[in-house]
XYZ file of C-alpha atoms in Angstrom:
311
model
C -0.098 0.110 0.081
C 1.166 3.487 -1.005
C 0.049 5.627 1.954
C 0.096 8.858 0.181
C -2.516 7.649 -2.594
C -5.001 7.074 0.146
C -6.688 4.505 -1.196
C -7.732 6.478 -4.458
C -6.381 3.551 -6.534
C -9.397 1.639 -5.793
C -11.515 3.948 -7.657
C -9.427 2.638 -10.600
C -11.155 -1.105 -10.694
C -14.081 0.373 -12.763
C -11.402 0.593 -15.579
C -10.007 -2.826 -15.180
C -7.046 -1.684 -12.886
C -6.417 -3.572 -9.814
C -3.616 -3.810 -7.488
C 0.076 -2.663 -8.507
C -1.395 -1.807 -11.832
C -3.790 0.608 -10.363
C -1.107 2.084 -8.055
C 0.948 2.805 -11.218
C -1.961 4.558 -12.831
C -2.955 6.670 -9.739
C 0.864 7.749 -9.191
C 1.077 8.761 -12.864
C -2.115 10.759 -12.783
C -1.324 12.509 -9.721
C 2.361 13.208 -10.035
C 2.704 13.588 -13.907
C 0.298 12.340 -16.288
C 2.864 10.879 -18.497
C 5.152 8.057 -18.180
C 7.728 5.807 -20.450
C 7.893 2.210 -21.023
C 11.011 1.945 -19.054
C 9.323 3.485 -15.702
C 6.412 1.013 -16.032
C 8.680 -1.990 -16.695
C 10.675 -1.270 -13.464
C 7.592 -0.389 -11.299
C 5.733 -3.618 -12.215
C 8.892 -5.497 -12.887
C 7.670 -6.727 -16.334
C 9.057 -7.533 -19.720
C 9.054 -5.143 -22.340
C 6.443 -6.632 -24.389
C 4.287 -6.970 -21.534
C 4.785 -3.140 -20.895
C 3.885 -2.617 -24.460
C 0.652 -4.434 -24.375
C -0.355 -2.482 -21.082
C 0.356 0.899 -23.053
C -1.808 -0.382 -26.153
C -4.499 -1.195 -24.106
C -4.646 2.400 -22.713
C -4.417 3.523 -26.055
C -7.002 1.340 -27.921
C -9.434 2.133 -25.045
C -8.763 6.043 -25.574
C -7.896 6.574 -22.211
C -4.612 7.879 -23.247
C -2.464 9.065 -26.363
C 1.436 9.108 -27.383
C 3.719 11.949 -27.043
C 7.320 12.141 -28.660
C 10.238 13.155 -26.755
C 13.803 12.929 -27.809
C 13.284 9.804 -29.509
C 10.976 8.326 -26.808
C 7.235 7.237 -27.017
C 5.598 8.928 -23.873
C 2.085 7.551 -22.821
C 0.062 10.408 -21.442
C -2.893 9.430 -19.449
C -5.473 11.947 -21.376
C -9.133 10.399 -20.028
C -10.871 13.276 -17.927
C -12.596 10.064 -16.611
C -9.701 8.428 -14.893
C -8.623 11.865 -13.406
C -12.436 12.468 -12.036
C -12.416 8.853 -10.380
C -8.965 9.794 -8.946
C -10.541 13.083 -7.378
C -8.043 15.025 -9.307
C -10.123 15.951 -12.397
C -8.756 19.592 -12.428
C -5.060 18.688 -12.282
C -4.067 19.560 -15.922
C -1.522 16.685 -16.423
C -3.816 15.069 -19.093
C -3.299 17.913 -21.682
C -0.763 18.233 -24.528
C 2.407 20.009 -23.059
C 5.833 21.329 -24.230
C 8.927 18.999 -24.397
C 10.320 21.055 -21.436
C 7.169 20.555 -19.639
C 6.852 16.941 -20.349
C 10.500 15.984 -19.341
C 9.842 17.884 -16.200
C 6.993 15.822 -15.365
C 8.934 12.526 -16.192
C 11.655 13.454 -13.918
C 9.087 14.116 -11.032
C 7.465 10.771 -11.518
C 10.896 9.041 -11.695
C 11.891 10.631 -8.486
C 8.263 9.609 -6.607
C 8.352 5.996 -7.924
C 11.749 5.582 -6.271
C 10.558 7.274 -3.253
C 7.045 6.170 -3.151
C 6.893 5.740 0.883
C 7.459 9.376 1.497
C 4.508 11.381 2.646
C 3.941 13.182 -0.789
C 1.122 15.794 -1.357
C 0.233 15.333 -4.918
C -2.244 17.871 -5.683
C -2.531 21.599 -5.144
C -5.369 21.574 -2.672
C -3.359 18.900 -0.572
C -0.296 21.148 -0.575
C -2.297 24.184 0.105
C -4.121 22.626 3.109
C -1.133 21.040 4.580
C 0.670 24.281 4.723
C -2.466 26.147 6.009
C -2.553 23.384 9.018
C 0.535 24.566 10.068
C -0.460 28.215 10.293
C 1.133 29.506 7.180
C -0.442 31.732 5.176
C -1.113 31.289 1.383
C 0.620 34.274 0.722
C 4.056 32.704 1.699
C 2.895 29.851 -1.080
C 4.524 30.146 -4.838
C 1.677 30.777 -6.953
C 0.643 32.552 -10.369
C -2.139 34.238 -11.547
C -3.891 33.138 -14.714
C -6.481 35.164 -16.428
C -9.613 33.327 -17.715
C -13.000 34.031 -18.562
C -14.139 33.948 -15.023
C -11.676 36.196 -14.013
C -8.038 35.967 -12.573
C -7.458 32.721 -10.854
C -4.480 32.075 -8.476
C -2.779 28.642 -8.806
C -0.351 27.441 -6.152
C 2.664 25.486 -6.788
C 2.054 25.908 -10.480
C 5.164 23.811 -11.836
C 3.307 20.763 -9.632
C 6.727 19.665 -8.664
C 6.609 16.818 -5.793
C 6.386 18.097 -2.295
C 6.294 15.594 0.753
C 5.490 16.886 4.496
C 5.787 14.824 7.661
C 6.153 15.486 11.293
C 9.930 16.219 10.912
C 10.747 17.599 7.643
C 9.593 18.858 4.244
C 11.100 17.768 0.954
C 10.871 19.883 -1.858
C 11.654 18.397 -5.544
C 13.295 20.595 -8.415
C 13.332 18.720 -11.549
C 15.817 20.027 -14.216
C 14.509 19.521 -17.584
C 17.967 20.120 -19.705
C 18.301 23.697 -18.867
C 21.766 25.169 -19.952
C 21.941 27.589 -16.651
C 21.015 27.456 -13.004
C 18.940 30.588 -13.464
C 15.563 28.448 -13.250
C 16.832 26.756 -10.056
C 17.588 30.254 -8.172
C 14.200 31.168 -9.185
C 12.518 28.088 -7.991
C 14.365 28.823 -4.669
C 13.238 32.377 -4.444
C 9.865 31.711 -4.726
C 9.895 29.000 -2.068
C 11.943 31.307 0.356
C 9.363 32.524 2.591
C 7.608 28.997 2.614
C 10.756 27.380 3.716
C 11.529 29.777 6.585
C 8.053 29.391 7.904
C 8.578 25.924 7.867
C 11.767 26.089 9.937
C 10.326 28.286 12.093
C 7.753 25.708 12.927
C 10.300 23.183 13.560
C 10.352 21.477 10.173
C 13.695 20.862 8.584
C 13.552 21.679 4.859
C 15.232 19.357 2.301
C 15.564 20.103 -1.323
C 16.423 17.757 -4.023
C 17.349 18.388 -7.369
C 16.436 15.441 -10.392
C 18.952 15.753 -12.924
C 20.055 14.037 -16.111
C 23.507 14.760 -17.096
C 26.979 15.094 -15.157
C 26.802 18.993 -16.017
C 23.536 19.157 -14.148
C 24.428 17.248 -11.308
C 27.602 19.590 -10.691
C 25.622 22.671 -11.152
C 22.903 21.581 -8.841
C 25.201 20.451 -6.276
C 27.056 23.626 -5.926
C 23.907 25.699 -5.874
C 22.115 23.560 -3.314
C 25.276 23.564 -1.383
C 25.119 27.110 -1.190
C 21.878 27.345 0.121
C 22.302 25.170 3.355
C 22.076 26.882 6.565
C 24.848 29.387 7.051
C 24.875 28.522 10.868
C 26.340 25.203 9.926
C 29.012 26.779 7.825
C 32.472 26.992 9.310
C 33.115 30.089 7.314
C 30.236 32.181 8.976
C 31.249 34.417 11.731
C 29.746 33.869 15.176
C 26.677 35.896 15.988
C 26.782 37.400 12.592
C 22.891 37.906 11.188
C 21.316 35.570 8.606
C 19.670 37.040 5.444
C 16.411 36.155 7.556
C 17.198 38.203 10.390
C 18.272 41.214 8.368
C 15.160 40.976 6.255
C 13.037 40.823 9.400
C 14.781 43.865 11.205
C 14.283 45.980 7.941
C 10.471 44.998 7.807
C 10.400 45.954 11.243
C 11.933 49.672 10.984
C 10.011 50.165 7.644
C 6.655 49.428 9.538
C 7.515 51.693 12.448
C 8.553 54.412 10.252
C 5.091 54.144 8.062
C 3.140 53.865 11.615
C 5.244 56.640 13.378
C 6.038 53.917 15.964
C 7.600 55.598 18.679
C 9.227 52.352 20.280
C 10.834 51.508 16.774
C 12.063 54.882 16.174
C 13.419 55.278 19.680
C 15.312 52.404 19.640
C 17.328 53.719 16.755
C 17.421 57.301 18.532
C 15.598 59.135 15.827
C 13.839 58.757 12.407
C 17.114 59.766 10.900
C 18.674 56.749 13.059
C 16.241 54.652 11.413
C 16.858 55.582 7.752
C 20.735 54.977 8.806
C 20.362 51.612 10.079
C 17.962 50.820 6.946
C 21.024 51.848 4.519
C 23.387 49.489 6.710
C 21.240 46.554 6.521
C 20.418 46.951 2.946
C 24.127 47.093 2.115
C 24.907 44.237 4.132
C 21.694 42.056 2.711
C 23.628 41.262 -0.634
C 26.338 39.833 1.381
C 24.085 37.826 3.213
C 22.029 34.697 1.750
C 19.438 36.361 -0.227
C 17.683 32.868 -0.986
C 16.294 30.713 1.360
C 18.060 28.661 3.300
C 17.627 24.842 3.666
C 18.662 22.269 6.052
C 19.848 19.623 3.647
C 20.115 18.696 -0.083
C 20.455 15.901 -2.405
C 21.260 15.515 -6.237
C 19.709 12.523 -7.780
C 20.383 11.347 -11.283
C 17.934 9.528 -13.147
C 18.880 6.216 -14.491
C 15.609 5.544 -16.577
C 15.789 9.024 -18.371
C 19.460 9.425 -19.623
C 20.528 12.660 -20.897
C 21.459 11.533 -24.379
C 18.807 10.518 -26.512
C 18.423 7.070 -27.660
């Protein structure tokens, strides 16, 4: 039994899937919407001919479609009825996606099936509810506004990357679809900064995992994530020096004090001018302090089922 599926796989009996096959379809729909034949072969421990028949049955019943990606054939579960049965009808995994998005989803699934026992939060509502239950405001969650016929809609965790949360730690997975630089990884870290800080304040350790395909991606991710680890553990950090988080908090306190003409805040720095001088000092120190959220641990995981070189 895969705990984070919460028994949803049993709803797939109506489509003829039971046991491990049902678990597989549920994992795919909730985490990626797509899979390769190598992935299903490894998961079900079946021969490639059996895997091909399994995929062909999905196609014949018009429950899915095949997409091409780097010379691979990728099966996409496309039937709305399957997602509806899982209580995840609003997940957009069933739609056609760009090569970058397809690879990101395949890598996400690859990591999850290798770590299926973790407490994954597979859907947007589950992620939002879990963090709100810890007292975290939605404003600290990564999100994106989308414009539709009914008006603007804000979606949380728009990249749909894996997130796990248990009593001791939170795990955030970044899947590198083959970018040439670390820009996207840095951006991912920045949008999670406040959430990670909030989790740490509530006693959860934060672990970031980068899923990659090539040696260069591995080395790049290892360097970036290594720089994000808690500076308090770094031998190069001066004892008693402020972290980026502490600096930002002091800046916020002073700015609020100035706006509200708070006598206690202004008095602490001697005068309004003293507040402005201190703000300038803090802002000049901030670039030297960690500007991105700090994490407690990290890992870089290279996929064996999705090698970097096309075949």
